Coordinates of C-alpha atoms and ligand atoms in Angstrom, one line a residue:
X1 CA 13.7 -19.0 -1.1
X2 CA 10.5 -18.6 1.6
X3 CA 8.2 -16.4 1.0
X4 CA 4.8 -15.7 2.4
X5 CA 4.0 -11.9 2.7
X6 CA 1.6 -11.3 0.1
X7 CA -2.2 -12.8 -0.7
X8 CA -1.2 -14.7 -4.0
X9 CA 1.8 -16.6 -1.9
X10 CA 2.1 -20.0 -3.6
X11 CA -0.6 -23.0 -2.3
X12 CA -1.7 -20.2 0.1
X13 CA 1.3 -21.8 1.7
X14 CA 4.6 -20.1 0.6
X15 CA 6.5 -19.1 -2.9
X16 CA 9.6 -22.0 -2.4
X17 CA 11.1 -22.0 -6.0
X18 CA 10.1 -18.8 -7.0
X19 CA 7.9 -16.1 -6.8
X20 CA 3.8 -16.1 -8.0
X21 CA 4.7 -12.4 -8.9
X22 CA 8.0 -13.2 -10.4
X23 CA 10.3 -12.5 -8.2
X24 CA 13.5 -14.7 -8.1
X25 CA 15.0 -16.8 -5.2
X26 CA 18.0 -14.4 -6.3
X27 CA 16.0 -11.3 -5.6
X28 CA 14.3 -12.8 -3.0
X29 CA 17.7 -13.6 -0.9
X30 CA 18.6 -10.0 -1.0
X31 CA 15.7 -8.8 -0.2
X32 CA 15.4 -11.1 2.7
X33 CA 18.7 -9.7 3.6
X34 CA 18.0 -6.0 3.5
X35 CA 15.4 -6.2 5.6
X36 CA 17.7 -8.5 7.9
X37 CA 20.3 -5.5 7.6
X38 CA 17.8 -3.2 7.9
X39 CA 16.9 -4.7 11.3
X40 CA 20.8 -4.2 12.6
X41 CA 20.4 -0.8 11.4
X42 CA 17.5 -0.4 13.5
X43 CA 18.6 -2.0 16.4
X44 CA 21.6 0.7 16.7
X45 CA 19.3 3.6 16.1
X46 CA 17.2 2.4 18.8
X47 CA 20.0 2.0 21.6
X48 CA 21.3 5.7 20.2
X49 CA 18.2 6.9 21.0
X50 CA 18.0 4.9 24.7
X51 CA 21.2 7.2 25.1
X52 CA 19.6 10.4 24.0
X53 CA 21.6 10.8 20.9
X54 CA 20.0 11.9 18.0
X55 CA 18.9 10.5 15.0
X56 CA 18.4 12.2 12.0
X57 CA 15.5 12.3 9.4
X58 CA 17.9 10.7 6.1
X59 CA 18.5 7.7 8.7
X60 CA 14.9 7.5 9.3
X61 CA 14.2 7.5 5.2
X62 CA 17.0 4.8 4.7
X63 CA 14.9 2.4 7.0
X64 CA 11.8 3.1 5.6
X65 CA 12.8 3.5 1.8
X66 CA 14.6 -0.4 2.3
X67 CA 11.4 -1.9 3.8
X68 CA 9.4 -0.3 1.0
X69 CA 12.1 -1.4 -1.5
X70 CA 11.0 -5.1 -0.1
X71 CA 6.8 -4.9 -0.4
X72 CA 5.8 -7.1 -2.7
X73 CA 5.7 -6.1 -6.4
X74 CA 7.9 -3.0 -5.8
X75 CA 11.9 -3.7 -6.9
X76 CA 12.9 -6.8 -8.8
X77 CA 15.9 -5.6 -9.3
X78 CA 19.2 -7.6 -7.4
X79 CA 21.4 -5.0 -8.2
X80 CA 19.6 -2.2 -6.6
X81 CA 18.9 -3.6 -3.7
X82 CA 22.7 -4.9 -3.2
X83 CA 23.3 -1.2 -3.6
X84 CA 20.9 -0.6 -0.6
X85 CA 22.3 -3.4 1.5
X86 CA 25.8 -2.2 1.1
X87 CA 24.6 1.7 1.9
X88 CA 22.8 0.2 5.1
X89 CA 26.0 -1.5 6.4
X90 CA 28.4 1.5 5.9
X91 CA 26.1 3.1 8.2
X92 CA 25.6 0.9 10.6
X93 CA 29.5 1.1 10.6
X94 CA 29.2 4.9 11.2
X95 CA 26.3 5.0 13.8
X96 CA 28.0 1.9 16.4
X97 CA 31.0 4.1 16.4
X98 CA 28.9 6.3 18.0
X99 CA 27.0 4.0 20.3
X100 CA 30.6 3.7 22.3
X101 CA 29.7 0.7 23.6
X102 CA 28.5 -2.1 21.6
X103 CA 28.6 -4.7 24.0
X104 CA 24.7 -5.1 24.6
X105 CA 24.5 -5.0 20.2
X106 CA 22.6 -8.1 19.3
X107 CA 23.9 -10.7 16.6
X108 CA 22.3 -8.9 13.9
X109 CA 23.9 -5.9 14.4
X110 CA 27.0 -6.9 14.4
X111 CA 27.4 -8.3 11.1
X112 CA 29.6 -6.4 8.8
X113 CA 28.7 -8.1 5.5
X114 CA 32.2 -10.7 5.2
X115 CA 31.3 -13.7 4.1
X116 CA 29.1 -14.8 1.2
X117 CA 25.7 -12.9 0.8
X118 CA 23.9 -15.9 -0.6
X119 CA 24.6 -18.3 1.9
X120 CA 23.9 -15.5 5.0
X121 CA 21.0 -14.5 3.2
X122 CA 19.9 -18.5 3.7
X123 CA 20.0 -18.2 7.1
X124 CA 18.4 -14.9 7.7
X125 CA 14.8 -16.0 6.1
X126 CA 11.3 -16.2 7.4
X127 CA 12.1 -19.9 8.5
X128 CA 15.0 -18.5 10.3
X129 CA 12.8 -18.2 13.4
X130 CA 11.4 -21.8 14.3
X131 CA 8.3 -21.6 16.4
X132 CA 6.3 -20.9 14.0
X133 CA 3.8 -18.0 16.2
X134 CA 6.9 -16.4 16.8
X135 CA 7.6 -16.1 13.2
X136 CA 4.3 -15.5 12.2
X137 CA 4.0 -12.8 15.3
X138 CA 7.4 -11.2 13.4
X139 CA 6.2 -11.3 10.4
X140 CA 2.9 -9.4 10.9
X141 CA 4.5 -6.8 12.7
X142 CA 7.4 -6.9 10.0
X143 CA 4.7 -6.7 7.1
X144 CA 3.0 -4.0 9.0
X145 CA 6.1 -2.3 8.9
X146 CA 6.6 -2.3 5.7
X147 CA 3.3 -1.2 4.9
X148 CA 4.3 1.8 7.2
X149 CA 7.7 2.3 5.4
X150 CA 5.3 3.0 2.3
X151 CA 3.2 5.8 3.9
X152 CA 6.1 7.6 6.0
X153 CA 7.7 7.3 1.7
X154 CA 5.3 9.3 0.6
X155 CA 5.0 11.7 3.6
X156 CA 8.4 11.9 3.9
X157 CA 8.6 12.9 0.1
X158 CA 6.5 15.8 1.0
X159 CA 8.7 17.2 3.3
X160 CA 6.7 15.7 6.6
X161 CA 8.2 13.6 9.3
X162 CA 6.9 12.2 12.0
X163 CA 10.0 11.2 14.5
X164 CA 8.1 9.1 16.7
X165 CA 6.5 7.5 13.7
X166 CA 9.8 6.6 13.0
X167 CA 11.6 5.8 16.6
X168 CA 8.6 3.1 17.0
X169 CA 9.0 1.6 13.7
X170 CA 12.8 0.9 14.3
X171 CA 12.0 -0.4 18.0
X172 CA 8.9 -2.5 16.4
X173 CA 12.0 -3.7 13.4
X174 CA 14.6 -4.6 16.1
X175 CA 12.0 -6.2 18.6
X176 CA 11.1 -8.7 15.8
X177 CA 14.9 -10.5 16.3
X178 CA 14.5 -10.4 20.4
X179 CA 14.9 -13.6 21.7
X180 CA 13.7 -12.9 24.8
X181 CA 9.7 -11.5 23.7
X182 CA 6.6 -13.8 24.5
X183 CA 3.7 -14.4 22.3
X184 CA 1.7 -12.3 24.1
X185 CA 4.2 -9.6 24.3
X186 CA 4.6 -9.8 20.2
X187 CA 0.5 -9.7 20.1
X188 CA 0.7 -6.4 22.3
X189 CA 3.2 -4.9 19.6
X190 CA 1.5 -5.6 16.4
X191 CA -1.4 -3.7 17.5
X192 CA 1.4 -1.2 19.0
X193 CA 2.2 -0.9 15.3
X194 CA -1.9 -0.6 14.0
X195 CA -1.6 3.0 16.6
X196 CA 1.7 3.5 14.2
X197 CA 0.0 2.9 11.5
X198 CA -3.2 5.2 12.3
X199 CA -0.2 8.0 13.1
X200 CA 1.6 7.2 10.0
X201 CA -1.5 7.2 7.9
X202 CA -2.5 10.7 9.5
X203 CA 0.9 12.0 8.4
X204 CA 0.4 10.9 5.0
X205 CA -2.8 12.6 5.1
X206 CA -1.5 15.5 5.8
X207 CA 1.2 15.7 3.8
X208 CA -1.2 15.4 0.6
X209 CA -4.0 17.3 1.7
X210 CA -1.5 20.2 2.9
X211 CA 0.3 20.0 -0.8
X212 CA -2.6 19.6 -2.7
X213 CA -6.0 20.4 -1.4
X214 CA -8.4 18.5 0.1
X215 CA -9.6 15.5 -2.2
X216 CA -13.7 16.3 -3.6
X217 CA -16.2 14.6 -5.9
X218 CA -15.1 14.5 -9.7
X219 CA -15.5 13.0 -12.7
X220 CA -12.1 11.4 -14.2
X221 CA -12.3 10.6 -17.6
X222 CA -11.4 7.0 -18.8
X223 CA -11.2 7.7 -22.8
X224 CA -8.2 8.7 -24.4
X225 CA -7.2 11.9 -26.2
X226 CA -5.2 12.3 -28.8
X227 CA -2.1 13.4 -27.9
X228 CA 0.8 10.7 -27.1
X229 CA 1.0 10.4 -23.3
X230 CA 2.8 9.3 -20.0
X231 CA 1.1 6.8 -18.0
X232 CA 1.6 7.2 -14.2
X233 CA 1.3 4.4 -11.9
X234 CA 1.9 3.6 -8.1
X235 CA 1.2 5.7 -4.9
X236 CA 3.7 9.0 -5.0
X237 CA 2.1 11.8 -5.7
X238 CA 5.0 14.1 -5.3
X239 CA 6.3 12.3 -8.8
X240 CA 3.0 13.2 -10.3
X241 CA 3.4 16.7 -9.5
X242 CA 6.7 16.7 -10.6
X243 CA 6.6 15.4 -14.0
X244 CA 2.8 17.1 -14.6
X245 CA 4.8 20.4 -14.0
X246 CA 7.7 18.8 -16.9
X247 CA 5.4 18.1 -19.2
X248 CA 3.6 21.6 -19.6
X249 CA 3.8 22.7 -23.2
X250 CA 5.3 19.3 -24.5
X251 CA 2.1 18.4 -26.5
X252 CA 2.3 15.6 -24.2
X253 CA -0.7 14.3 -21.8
X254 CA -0.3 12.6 -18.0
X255 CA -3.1 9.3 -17.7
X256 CA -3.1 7.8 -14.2
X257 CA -3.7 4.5 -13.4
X258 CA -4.4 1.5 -10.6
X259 CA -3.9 3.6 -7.7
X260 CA -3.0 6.9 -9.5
X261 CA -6.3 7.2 -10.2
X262 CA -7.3 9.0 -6.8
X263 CA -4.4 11.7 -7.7
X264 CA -7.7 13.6 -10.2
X265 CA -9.5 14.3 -6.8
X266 CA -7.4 16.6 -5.6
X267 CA -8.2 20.8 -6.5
X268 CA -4.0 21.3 -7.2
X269 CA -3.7 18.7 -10.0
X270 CA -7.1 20.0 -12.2
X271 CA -5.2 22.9 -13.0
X272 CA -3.0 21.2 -15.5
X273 CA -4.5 20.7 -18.9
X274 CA -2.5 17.6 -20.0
X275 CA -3.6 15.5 -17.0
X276 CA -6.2 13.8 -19.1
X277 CA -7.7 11.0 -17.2
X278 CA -7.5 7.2 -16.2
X279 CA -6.1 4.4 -18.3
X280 CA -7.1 0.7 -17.3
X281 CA -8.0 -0.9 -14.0
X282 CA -6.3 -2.5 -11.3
X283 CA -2.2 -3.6 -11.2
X284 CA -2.7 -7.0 -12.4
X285 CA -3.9 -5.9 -16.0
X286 CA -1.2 -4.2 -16.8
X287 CA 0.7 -6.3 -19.4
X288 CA -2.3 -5.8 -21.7
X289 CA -2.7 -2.3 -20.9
X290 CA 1.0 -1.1 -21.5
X291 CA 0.9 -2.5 -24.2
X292 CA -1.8 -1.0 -25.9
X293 CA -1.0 2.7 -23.7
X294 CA 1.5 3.1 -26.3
X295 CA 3.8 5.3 -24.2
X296 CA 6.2 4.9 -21.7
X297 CA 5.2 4.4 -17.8
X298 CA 6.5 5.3 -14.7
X299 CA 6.0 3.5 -12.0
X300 CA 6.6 5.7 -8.8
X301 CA 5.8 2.2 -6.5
X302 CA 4.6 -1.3 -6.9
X303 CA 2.4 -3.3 -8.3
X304 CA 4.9 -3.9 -11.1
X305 CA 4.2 -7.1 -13.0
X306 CA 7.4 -8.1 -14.6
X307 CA 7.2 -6.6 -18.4
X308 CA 6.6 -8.3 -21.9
X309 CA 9.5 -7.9 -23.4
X310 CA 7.1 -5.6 -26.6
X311 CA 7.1 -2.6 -23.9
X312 CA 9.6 -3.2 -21.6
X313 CA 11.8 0.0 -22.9
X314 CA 9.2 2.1 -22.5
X315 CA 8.7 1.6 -18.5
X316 CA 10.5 3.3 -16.4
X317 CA 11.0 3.3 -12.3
X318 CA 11.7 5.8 -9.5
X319 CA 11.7 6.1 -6.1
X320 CA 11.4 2.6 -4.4
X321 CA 10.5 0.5 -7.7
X322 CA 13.0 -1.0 -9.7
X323 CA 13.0 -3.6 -12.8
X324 CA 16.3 -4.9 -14.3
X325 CA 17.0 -3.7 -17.8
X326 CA 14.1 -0.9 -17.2
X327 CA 15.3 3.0 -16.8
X328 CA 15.1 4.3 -13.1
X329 CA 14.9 7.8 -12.8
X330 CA 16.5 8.6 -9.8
X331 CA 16.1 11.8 -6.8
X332 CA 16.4 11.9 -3.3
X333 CA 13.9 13.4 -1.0
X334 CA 13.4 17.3 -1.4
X335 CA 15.4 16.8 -4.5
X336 CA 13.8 17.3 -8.3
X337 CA 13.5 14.3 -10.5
X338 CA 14.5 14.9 -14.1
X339 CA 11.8 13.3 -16.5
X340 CA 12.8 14.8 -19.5
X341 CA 14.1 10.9 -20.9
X342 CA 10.1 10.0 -20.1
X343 CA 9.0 13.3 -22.4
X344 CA 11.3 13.0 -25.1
X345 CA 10.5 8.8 -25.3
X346 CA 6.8 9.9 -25.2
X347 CA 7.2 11.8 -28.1
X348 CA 8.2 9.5 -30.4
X349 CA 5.4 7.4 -29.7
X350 CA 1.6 6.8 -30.6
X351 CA -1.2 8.1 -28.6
X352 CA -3.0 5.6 -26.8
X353 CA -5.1 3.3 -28.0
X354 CA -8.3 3.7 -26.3
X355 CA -10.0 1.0 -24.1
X356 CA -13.4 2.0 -23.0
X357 CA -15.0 5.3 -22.6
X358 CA -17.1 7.6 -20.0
X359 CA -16.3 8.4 -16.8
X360 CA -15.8 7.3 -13.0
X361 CA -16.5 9.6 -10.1
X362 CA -14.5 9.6 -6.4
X363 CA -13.3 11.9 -4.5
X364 CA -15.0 11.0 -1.2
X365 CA -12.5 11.3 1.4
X366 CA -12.9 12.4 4.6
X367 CA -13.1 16.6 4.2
X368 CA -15.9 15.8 0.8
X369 CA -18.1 13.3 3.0
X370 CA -18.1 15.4 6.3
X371 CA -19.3 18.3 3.9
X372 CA -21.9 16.1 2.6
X373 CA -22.5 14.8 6.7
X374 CA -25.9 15.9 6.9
X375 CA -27.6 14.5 3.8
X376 CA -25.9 11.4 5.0
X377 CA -26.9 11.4 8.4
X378 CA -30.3 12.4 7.3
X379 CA -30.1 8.9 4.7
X380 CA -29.0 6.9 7.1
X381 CA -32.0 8.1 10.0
X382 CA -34.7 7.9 7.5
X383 CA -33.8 4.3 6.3
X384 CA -32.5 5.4 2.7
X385 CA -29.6 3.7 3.4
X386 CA -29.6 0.9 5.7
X387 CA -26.0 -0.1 5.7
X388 CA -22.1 0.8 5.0
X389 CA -19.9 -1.9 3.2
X390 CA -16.1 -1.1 3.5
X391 CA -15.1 -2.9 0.5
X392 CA -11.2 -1.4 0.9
X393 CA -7.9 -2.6 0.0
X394 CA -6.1 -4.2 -3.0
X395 CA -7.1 -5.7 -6.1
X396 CA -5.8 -9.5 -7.3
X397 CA -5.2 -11.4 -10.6
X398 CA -7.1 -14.6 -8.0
X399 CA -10.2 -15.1 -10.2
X400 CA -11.5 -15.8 -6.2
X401 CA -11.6 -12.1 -6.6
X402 CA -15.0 -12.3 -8.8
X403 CA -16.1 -12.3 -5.4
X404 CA -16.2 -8.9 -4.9
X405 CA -17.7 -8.0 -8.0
X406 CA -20.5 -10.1 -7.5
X407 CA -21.1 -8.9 -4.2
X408 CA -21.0 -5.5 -5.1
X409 CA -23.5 -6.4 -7.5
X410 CA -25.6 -8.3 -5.1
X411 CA -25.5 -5.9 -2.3
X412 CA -29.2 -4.5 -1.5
X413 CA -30.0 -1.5 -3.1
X414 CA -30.0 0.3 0.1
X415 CA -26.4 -0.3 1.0
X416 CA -23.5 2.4 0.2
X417 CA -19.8 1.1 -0.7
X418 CA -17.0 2.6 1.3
X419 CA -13.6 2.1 -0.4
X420 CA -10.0 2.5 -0.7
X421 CA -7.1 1.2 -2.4
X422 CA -6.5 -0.7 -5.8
X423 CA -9.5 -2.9 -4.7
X424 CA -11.8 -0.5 -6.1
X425 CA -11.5 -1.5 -9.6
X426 CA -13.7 -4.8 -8.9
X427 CA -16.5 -2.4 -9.1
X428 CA -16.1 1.0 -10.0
X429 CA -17.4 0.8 -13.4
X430 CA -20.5 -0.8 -12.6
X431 CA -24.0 0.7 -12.8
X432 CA -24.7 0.8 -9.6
X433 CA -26.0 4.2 -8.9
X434 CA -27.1 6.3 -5.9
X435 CA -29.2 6.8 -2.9
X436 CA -31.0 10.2 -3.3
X437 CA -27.7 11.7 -5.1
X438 CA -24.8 9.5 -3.1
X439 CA -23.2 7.2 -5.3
X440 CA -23.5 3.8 -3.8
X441 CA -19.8 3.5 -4.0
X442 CA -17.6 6.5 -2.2
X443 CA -14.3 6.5 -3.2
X444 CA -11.7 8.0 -0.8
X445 CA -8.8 7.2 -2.8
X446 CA -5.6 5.1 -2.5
X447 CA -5.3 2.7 -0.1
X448 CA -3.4 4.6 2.4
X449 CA -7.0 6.9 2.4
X450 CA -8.4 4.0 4.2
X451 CA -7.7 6.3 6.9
X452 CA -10.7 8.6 5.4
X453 CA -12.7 5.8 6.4
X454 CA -11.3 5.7 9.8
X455 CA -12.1 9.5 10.0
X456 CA -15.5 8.9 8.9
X457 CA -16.4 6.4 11.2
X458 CA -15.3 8.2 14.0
X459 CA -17.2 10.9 13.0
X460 CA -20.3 9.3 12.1
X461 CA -20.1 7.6 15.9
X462 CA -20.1 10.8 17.2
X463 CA -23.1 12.2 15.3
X464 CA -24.8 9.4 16.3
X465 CA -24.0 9.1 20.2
X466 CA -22.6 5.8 20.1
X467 CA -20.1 5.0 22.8
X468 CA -18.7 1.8 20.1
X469 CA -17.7 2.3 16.6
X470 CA -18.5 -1.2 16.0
X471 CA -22.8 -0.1 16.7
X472 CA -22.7 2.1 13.4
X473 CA -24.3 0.4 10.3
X474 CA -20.7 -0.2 8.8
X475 CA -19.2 -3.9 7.7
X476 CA -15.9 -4.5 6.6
X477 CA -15.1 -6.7 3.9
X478 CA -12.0 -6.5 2.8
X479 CA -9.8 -7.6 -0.2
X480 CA -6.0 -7.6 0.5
X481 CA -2.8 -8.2 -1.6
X482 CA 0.4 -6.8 -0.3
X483 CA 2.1 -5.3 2.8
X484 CA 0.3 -1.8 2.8
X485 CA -3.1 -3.4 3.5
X486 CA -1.4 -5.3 6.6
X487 CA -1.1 -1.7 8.3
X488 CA -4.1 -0.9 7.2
X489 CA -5.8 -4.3 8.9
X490 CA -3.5 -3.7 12.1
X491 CA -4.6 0.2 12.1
X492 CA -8.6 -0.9 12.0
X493 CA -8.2 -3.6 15.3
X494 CA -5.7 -0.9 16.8
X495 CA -9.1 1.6 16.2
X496 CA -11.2 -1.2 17.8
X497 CA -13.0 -2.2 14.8
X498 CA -14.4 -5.8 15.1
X499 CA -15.7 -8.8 13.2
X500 CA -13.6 -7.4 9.8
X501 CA -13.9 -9.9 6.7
X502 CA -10.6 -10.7 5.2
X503 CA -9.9 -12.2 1.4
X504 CA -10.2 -13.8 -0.7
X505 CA -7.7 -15.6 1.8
X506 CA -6.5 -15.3 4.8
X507 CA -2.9 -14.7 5.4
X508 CA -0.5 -17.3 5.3
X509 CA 1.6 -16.1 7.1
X510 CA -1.0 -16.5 10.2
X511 CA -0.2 -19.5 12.0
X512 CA -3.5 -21.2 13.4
X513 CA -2.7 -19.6 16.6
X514 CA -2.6 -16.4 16.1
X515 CA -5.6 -17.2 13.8
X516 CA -7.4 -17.8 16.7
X517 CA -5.9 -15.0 18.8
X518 CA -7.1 -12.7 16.3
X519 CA -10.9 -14.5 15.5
X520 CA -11.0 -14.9 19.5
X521 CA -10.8 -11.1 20.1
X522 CA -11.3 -9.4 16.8
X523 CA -13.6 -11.9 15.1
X524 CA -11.8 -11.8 12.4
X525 CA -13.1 -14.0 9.7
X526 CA -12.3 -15.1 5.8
X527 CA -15.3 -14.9 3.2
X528 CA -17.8 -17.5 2.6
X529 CA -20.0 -17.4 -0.9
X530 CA -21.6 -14.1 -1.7
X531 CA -25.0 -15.8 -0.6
X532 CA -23.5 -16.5 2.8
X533 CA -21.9 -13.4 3.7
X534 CA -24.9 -11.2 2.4
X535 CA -26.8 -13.0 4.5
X536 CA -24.5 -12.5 7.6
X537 CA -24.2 -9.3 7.1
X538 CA -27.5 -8.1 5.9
X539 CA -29.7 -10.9 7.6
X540 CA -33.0 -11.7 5.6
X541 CA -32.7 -9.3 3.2
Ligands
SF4_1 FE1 5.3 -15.2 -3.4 FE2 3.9 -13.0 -2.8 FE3 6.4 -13.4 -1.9 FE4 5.9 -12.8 -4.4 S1 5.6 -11.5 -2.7 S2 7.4 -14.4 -3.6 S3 4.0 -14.0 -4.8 S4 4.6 -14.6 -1.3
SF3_2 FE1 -3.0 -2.1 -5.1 FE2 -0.6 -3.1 -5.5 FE3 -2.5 -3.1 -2.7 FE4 -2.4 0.6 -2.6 S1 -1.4 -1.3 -6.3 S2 -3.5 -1.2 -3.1 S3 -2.2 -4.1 -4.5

């Protein structure tokens, strides 16, 4: 196996025998050739649509639901993904039929699935391409992709589509095997795909704020009660609605956590009285905190760390997730999931045991801090706060990642956290107050509400008269993990956001090359020590 895509990648080189996460070379080969299917697929979609014929939305979810299936931490489960790889080429059958002419078809897809999958699978890898900007070039846009398979997953789950969203991502997928495309010309389309991403990000937006309100400040509780609950983890908030409705009545509560959390911001979801609060912190801690949660978890997306073997009954998948020998509760888009098996499991169990106690406050996306505009405007003119720190994206077992914590901690007392994402949790129970009433750290939610931030920023350049979003008194320094924050990165340069901090690492899967392309015109950088980058960013202070 090769694998590179995520933060924790082994060496900060590649996972070779198998994966830092756990995933095995056997999972790994499939996945590598879904998204190699995935890419036939694509290509045939796109020449359909060069002829004018259409393509419909449930081909549009396939794609994206196989990339997602593929994001790191989300589906560790061979047989699942076989299932996908074998859907994908039935319909690729279907769809060339109706290309008439195949003729101009590249290699990929053209393959029908004869043969053995292990040893195609070998030569359909990340090392499968040898100059190694190209593959690095493919790779970002493919990880971007992903990344954008997620969002459109969850918009798409809410009954929005966005069919150009969707026509570029296929174009972007099939590009990525093209022969014929210069560096330059694979430079141009990853940032192609950070516009994607900004669309694909909007939709998402939409889609959540449409169903469920527009996110505003609250409290979430992080104690327990004392009822035996469901834990609910991952990014699909549809599932959350869905099994909060199930479990009215039941004598059983609903705890978020990692990047559930955000889900207590939103006006539709305080109505139910079971939904309780959050349980635990980021991904990474989760084999201590399932354990001691008592009750079974679903886990609507990744971060799944493979389970201990003490709780492994009680956790349960859905949508793109998947964990051999774990329960998948399955449903289509549009279609209602059955949780009853979660309920009645719940049941039978303890209530949690609880972990710490008090509260954590959020809500700060883009419609709560454009209420609050003018107090902020007014903090930032009269010197009460000096500067913004985007501090967004994922969370990371690294212990590099005491980074963040102690630069949250050492940040001067006039500077206000922006964040997003899993990431959040390296900080978001520390005392670090407010700034006349503002918390010092504004929560907008899961990482995909990075785009709040985006928002923001735009919005804050236009109060302000500036003609470049890169003159407001905003940083970015930014933790990342998996896939989703590799749209989110391609979205910010796309927006024209410069001199953006990347860690704990940088990506392996940048080859110095396009290491330098993107320090050259982005200024991308990694971090230093807390010392250094406070000073860099903060000067003298
Ligand atoms: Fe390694 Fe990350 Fe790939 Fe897992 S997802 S195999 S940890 S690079
Ligand atoms: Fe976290 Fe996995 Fe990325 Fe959505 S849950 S941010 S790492």
């Amino acid at each position: 196996m090769f694998c590179y895509q995520c933060q924790e990648t082994a060496g900060c080189k590649g996972c070779t025998v198998s994966g830092v996460c756990g995933k095995k070379p056997e999972v790994a080969a499939v996945q590598d050739l879904l998204v190699y299917v995935t890419k036939g697929l694509s290509a045939i979609t796109t020449a359909l649509r060069a002829q004018g014929k259409e393509v419909s939305p449930e081909i549009n979810h396939l794609i994206t639901l196989n990339l997602f299936t593929t994001i790191t931490n989300a589906n560790f489960d061979q047989e699942s993904i076989e299932a996908r790889i074998r859907a994908t080429l039935d319909l690729r059958t279907q769809l060339a039929a109706r290309l008439g002419d195949a003729s101009a078809l590249p290699q990929v897809a053209l393959w029908d699935g004869a043969g053995n999958w292990a040893e195609k699978a070998a030569t359909v890898g990340v090392l499968s391409t040898e100059d190694e900007d190209i593959r690095s070039l493919r790779e970002l846009i493919t990880y971007g992709l992903k990344g954008l398979s997620a969002y459109s997953k969850h918009a798409n789950a809410l009954l929005q589509d966005d069919g150009e969203v969707d026509a570029f991502l296929q174009k972007a997928l099939a590009a990525t095997l093209d022969d014929s495309l210069t560096v330059d010309q694979l430079v141009a389309l990853a940032l192609e795909t950070g516009k994607y991403g900004v669309s694909g990000m909007a939709l998402l937006d939409k889609a959540n704020t449409g169903a469920y309100g527009n996110p505003e400040i609250t409290k979430v509780n992080i104690g327990v009660g004392k009822n035996p609950g469901i834990l609910v983890s991952g990014h699909d908030l549809r599932d959350l609605e869905m099994l909060l409705e199930q479990t009215q009545g039941t004598g059983v509560d609903v705890y978020t956590h990692s990047e559930m959390l955000p889900a207590h911001y939103y006006p539709a979801f305080k109505k139910y009285p079971n939904f309780v609060g959050n349980y635990g912190n980021a991904w990474w801690k989760q084999k201590e905190e399932f354990e001691s949660f008592n009750g079974p978890i679903l886990m609507t997306t990744n971060c799944i760390v493979p389970p201990k073997d003490s709780y492994k009954d009680r956790l349960y998948t859905t949508g793109a997730a998947g964990f051999p020998g774990c329960t998948h509760i399955p449903g289509e888009i549009g279609q209602q999931k059955d949780f009853s098996a979660l309920i009645e499991h719940a049941k039978k169990c303890a209530p949690p045991t609880q972990l710490e106690t008090g509260e954590i406050v959020g809500g700060f996306a883009h419609a709560q801090v454009l209420a609050l505009a003018d107090q902020v405007v007014e903090a930032v003119k009269s010197g009460a706060i000096k500067k913004f720190v985007v501090m967004a994206g994922c969370d990371g077992r690294a212990k590099s990642r005491e980074y963040y914590t102690e630069f949250a901690k050492a940040l001067p007392k006039d500077a206000v956290i922006l964040t997003a994402g899993c990431a959040k949790y390296k900080y978001n129970k520390l005392p670090l107050g407010d700034i006349g009433g503002i918390p010092r750290v504004l929560d907008a939610g899961q990482c995909n509400d990075s785009y709040s931030l985006a928002v923001i920023a735009l919005k804050l350049k236009e109060v302000f008269g500036l003609d470049d979003i890169n003159d407001l008194p905003i940083v970015y320094n930014i933790a990342w993990y998996e896939q989703k924050a590799v749209i989110v990165l391609l979205a910010l340069l796309y927006l024209g956001v410069k001199n953006i901090h990347l860690g704990p690492t940088l990506p392996a899967f940048l080859s110095p090359n396009v290491a330098k392309v993107l320090v050259e015109n982005f200024g991308i950088a990694g971090i230093g020590t807390v010392e250094e980058d406070l000073a860099l960013f903060f000067g003298e202070h």
